[in-house]
Tab-separated table of C-alpha atoms and ligand atoms in Angstrom:
chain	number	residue	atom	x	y	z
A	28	UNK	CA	151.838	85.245	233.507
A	29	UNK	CA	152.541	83.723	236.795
A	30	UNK	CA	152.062	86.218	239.135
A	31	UNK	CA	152.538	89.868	238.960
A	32	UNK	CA	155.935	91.908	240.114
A	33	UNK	CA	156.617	94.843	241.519
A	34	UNK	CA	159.777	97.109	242.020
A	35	UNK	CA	160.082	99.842	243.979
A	36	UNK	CA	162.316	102.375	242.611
A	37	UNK	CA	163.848	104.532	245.639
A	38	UNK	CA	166.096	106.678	243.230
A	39	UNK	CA	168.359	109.218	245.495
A	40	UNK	CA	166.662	108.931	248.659
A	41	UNK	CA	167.038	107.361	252.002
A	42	UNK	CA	169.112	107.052	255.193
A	43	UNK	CA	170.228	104.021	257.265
A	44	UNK	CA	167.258	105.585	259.897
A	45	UNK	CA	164.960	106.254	256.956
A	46	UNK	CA	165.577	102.819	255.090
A	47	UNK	CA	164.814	100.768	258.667
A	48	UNK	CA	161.671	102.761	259.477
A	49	UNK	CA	160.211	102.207	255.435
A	50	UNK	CA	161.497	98.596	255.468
A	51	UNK	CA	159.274	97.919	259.088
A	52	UNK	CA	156.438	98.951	257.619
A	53	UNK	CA	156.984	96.522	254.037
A	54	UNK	CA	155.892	93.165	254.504
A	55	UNK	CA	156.257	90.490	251.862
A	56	UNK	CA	152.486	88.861	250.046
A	57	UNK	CA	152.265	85.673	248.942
A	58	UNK	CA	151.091	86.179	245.476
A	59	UNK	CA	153.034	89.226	244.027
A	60	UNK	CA	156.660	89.152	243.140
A	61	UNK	CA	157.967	92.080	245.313
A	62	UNK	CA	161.387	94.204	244.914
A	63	UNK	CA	163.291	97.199	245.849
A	64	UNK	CA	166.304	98.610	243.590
A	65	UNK	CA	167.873	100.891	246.278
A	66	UNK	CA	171.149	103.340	246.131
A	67	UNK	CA	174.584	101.154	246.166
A	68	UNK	CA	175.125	102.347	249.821
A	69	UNK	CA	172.019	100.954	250.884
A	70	UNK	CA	172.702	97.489	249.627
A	71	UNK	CA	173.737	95.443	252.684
A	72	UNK	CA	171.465	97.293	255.099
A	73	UNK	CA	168.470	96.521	253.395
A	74	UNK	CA	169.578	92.928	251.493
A	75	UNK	CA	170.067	92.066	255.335
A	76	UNK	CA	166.882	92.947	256.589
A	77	UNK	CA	164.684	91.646	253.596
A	78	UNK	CA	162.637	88.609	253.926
A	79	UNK	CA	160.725	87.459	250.865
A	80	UNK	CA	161.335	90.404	248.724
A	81	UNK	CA	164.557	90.590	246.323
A	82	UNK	CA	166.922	93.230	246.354
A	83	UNK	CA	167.405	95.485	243.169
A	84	UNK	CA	170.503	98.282	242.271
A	85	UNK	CA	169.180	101.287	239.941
A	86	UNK	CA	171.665	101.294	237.429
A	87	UNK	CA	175.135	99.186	236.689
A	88	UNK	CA	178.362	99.796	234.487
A	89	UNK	CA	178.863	98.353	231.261
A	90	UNK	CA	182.471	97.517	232.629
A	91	UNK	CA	183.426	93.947	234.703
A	92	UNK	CA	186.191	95.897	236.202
A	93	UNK	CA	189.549	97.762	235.770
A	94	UNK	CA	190.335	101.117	235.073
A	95	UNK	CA	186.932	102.877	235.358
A	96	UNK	CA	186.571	105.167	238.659
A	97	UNK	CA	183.306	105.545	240.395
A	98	UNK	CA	181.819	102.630	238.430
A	99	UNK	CA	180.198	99.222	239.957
A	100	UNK	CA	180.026	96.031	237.977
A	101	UNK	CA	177.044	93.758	237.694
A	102	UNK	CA	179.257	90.622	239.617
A	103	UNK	CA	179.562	93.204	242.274
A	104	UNK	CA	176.058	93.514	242.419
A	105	UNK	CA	174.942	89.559	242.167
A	106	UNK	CA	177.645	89.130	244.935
A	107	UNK	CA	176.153	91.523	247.639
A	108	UNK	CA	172.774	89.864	246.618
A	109	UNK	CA	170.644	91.673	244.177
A	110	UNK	CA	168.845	89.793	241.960
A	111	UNK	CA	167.551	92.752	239.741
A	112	UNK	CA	168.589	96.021	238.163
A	113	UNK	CA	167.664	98.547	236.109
A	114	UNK	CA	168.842	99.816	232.938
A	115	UNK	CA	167.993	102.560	230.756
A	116	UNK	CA	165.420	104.522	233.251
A	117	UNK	CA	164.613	108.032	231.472
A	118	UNK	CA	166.665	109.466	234.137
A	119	UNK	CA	169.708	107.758	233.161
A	120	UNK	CA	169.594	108.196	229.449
A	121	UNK	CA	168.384	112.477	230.050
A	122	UNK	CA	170.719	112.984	233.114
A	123	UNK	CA	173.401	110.904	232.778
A	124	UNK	CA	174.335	110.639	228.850
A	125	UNK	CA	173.001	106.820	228.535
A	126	UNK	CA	171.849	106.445	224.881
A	127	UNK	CA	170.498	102.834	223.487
A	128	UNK	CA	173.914	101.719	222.861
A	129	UNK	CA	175.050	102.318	226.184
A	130	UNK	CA	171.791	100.694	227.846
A	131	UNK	CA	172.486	97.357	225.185
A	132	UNK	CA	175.620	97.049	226.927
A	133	UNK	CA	174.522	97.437	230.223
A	134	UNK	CA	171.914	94.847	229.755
A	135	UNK	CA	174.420	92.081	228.347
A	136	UNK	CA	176.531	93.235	231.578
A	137	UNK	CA	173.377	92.186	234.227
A	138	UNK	CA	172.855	88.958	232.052
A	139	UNK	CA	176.567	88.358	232.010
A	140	UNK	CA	176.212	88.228	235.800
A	141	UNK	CA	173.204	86.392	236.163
A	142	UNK	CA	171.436	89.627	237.099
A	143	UNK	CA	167.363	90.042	235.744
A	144	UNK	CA	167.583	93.623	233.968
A	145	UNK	CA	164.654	95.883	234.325
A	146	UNK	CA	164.954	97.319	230.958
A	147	UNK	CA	163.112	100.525	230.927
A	148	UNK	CA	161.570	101.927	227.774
A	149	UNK	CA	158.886	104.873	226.552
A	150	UNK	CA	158.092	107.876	224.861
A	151	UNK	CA	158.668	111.510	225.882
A	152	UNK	CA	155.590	113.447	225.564
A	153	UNK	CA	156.864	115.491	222.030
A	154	UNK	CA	157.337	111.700	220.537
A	155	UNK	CA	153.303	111.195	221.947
A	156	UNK	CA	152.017	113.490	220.180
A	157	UNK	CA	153.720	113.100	216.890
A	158	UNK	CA	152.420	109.853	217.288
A	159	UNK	CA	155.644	107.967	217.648
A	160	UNK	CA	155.031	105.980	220.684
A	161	UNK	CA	155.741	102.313	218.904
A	162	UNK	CA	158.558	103.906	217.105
A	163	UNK	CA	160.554	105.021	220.254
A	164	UNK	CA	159.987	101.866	221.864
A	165	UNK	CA	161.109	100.220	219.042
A	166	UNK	CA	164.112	101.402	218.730
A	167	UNK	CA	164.778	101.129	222.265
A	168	UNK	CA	164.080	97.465	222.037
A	169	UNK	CA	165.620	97.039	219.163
A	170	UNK	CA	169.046	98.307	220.913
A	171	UNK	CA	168.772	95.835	223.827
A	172	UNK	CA	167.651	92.525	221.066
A	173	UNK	CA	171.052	93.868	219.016
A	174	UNK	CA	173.083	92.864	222.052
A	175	UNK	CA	171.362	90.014	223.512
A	176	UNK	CA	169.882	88.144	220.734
A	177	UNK	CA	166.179	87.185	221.276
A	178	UNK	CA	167.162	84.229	224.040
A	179	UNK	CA	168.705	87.444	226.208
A	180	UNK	CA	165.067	89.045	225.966
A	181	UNK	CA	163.906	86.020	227.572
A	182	UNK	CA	165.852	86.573	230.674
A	183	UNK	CA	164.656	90.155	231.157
A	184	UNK	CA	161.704	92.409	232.508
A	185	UNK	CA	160.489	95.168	230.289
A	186	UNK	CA	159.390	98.316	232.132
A	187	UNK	CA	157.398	100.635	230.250
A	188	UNK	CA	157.590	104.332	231.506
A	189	UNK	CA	156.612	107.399	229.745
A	190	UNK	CA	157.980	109.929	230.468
A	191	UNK	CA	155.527	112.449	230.991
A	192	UNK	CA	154.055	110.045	233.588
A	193	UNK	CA	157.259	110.104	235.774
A	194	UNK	CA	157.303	112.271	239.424
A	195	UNK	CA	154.169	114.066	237.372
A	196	UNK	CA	151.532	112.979	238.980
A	197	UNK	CA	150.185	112.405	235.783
A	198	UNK	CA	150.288	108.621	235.224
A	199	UNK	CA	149.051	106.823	231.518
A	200	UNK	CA	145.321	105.735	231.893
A	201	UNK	CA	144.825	101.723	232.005
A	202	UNK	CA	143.833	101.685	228.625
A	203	UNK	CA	147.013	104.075	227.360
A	204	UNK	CA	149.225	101.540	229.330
A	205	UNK	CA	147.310	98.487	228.042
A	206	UNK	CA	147.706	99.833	224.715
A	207	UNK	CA	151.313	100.123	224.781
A	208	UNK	CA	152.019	96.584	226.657
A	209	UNK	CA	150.335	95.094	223.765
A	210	UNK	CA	152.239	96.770	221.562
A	211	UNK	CA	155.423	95.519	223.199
A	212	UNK	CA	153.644	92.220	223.134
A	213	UNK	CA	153.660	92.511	220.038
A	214	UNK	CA	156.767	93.798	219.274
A	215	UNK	CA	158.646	91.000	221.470
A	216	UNK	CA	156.513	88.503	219.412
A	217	UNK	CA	157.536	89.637	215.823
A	218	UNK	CA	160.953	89.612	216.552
A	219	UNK	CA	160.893	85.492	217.779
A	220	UNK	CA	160.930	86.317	221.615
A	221	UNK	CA	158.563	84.461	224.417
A	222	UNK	CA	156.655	86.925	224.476
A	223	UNK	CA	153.821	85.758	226.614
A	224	UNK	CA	156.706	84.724	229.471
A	225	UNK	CA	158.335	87.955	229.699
A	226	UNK	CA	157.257	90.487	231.946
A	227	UNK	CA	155.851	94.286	230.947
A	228	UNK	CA	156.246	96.409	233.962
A	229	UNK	CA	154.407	99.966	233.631
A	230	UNK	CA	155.780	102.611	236.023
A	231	UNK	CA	155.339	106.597	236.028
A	232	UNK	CA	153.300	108.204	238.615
A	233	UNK	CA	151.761	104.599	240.237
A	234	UNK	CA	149.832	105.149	243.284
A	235	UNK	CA	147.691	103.242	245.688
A	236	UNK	CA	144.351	104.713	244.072
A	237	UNK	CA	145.559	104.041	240.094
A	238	UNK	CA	147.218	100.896	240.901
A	239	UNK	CA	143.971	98.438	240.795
A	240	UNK	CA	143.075	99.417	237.187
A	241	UNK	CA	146.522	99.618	236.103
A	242	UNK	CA	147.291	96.209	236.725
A	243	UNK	CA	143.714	94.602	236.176
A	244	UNK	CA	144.723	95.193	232.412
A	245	UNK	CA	145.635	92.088	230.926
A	246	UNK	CA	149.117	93.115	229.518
A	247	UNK	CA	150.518	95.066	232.533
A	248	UNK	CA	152.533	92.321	234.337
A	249	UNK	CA	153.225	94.718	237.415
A	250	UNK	CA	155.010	98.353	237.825
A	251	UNK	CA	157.987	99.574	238.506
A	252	UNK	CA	157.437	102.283	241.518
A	253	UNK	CA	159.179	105.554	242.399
A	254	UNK	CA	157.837	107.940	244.573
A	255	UNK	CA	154.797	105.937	246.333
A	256	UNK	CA	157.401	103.439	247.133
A	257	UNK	CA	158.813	105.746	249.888
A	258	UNK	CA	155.684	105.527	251.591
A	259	UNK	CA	155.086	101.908	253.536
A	260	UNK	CA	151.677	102.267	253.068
A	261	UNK	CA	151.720	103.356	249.780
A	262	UNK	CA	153.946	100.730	248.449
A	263	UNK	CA	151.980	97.891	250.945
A	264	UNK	CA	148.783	99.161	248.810
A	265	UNK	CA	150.443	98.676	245.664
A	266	UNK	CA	151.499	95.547	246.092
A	267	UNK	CA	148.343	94.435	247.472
A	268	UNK	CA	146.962	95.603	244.404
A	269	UNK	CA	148.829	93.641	242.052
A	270	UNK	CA	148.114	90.472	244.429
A	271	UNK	CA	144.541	90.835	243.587
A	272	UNK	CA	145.160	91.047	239.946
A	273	UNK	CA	147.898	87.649	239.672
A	274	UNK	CA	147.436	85.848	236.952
A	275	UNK	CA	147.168	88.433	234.927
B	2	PGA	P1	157.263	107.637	239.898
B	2	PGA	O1	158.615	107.058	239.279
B	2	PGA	O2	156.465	106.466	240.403
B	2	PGA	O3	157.711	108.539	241.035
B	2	PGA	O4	156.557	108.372	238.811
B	2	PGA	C1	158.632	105.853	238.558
B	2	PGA	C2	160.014	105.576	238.063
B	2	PGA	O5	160.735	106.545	237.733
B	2	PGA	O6	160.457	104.417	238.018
């Protein structure tokens, strides 16, 4: 892997005052991939002020357009300059009804567009501990391959996020993340994709003191980053982070 990425995830926060004062304190690294998916409001302000970091959306419609209220398309999104988005966050699918068909369709939508999906998988903490992990994941990647084929798989990043590790505090240990990213590896490999070129974000709980080991492991291609990324410093540590571990 080239060099590592990472996303910040801002979810439902942030202000035009807020967004300025975080951005000011962001800088881009030479070395690391760097993103922010921020709320649709949010996306000129900050696509505007970004220099050397891409712009992300958190979520997209399955629709290109019509009759669908409330709903923004993925050609909307490539044309006010993001380059990522993410699909399928835990969030999504336990909040907001999205299910693995619904996520498969959303995906072929941000290829459609020329938009990299962030497709995010993992277990809840029940499926853990009936020892399911691979099987969840597998059917959520299993969803996304249905509707892209194995050359759409190519195109994407794969962020793995339990979700026991999300806003907990409580983030997987390198070697429970490792373990997984292999597995995905694996997974990716079995089924006929590049697996070695496509990226295996792990997010849930990533902070500037976890961050080092997390991505010194040799399958974690970067995270995907929710609540430190809210912090400047935070998120600057991060990414410094996965700078010293490129390559990886
Ligand atoms: P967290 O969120 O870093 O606040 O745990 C990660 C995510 O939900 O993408």
């Amino acid at each position: 892997m080239a060099q590592k990425l990472v996303v910040g995830n801002w979810k439902l926060n942030g202000s035009l005052a807020a967004n300025d004062a975080l951005l000011g304190g962001c800088v881009a690294l030479v070395g690391v991939d760097m993103a922010v998916c921020v709320p649709f409001p949010y996306l000129a302000q900050v696509g505007s002020c970004l220099t050397g970091m891409a712009l992300g959306a958190q979520t997209v419609s399955e629709f290109q357009s019509g009759a669908y209220t409330g709903e923004v398309s993925a050609e909307m999104l490539a044309e006010v300059g993001c380059r990522y988005v993410i699909v399928g966050h835990s969030e999504r699918r336990t909040l907001f009804g999205e299910n693995n068909v619904t996520v498969g369709r959303k995906t072929v939508a941000a290829l459609r567009a020329g938009l990299v999906p962030i497709v995010c998988v993992g277990e809840s903490l029940a499926e853990r501990e009936a020892g399911q992990v691979m099987e969840v994941i597998g059917r959520q990647l299993d969803a996304v391959r249905e509707c892209i084929g194995v050359q759409g798989l190519s195109r994407t990043v794969i962020a793995y996020e339990p979700v026991w590790a999300i806003g907990t505090g409580r983030a997987a240990s390198a070697d429970e993340a490792q373990e997984v990213h292999a597995g995905i590896r694996r997974w990716l490999a079995e089924h006929g994709a590049p697996a070695e070129e496509i990226r295996i974000l792990y997010g849930g709980s990533v902070k500037a003191d976890n961050a080092e080991a997390l991505f010194a492991m040799p399958d974690v291609d970067g995270g995907l980053i929710g609540g430190a990324s809210l912090v400047a410093r935070d998120f600057m540590a991060i990414c410094q982070a996965a700078m010293a571990n490129g390559g990886g």
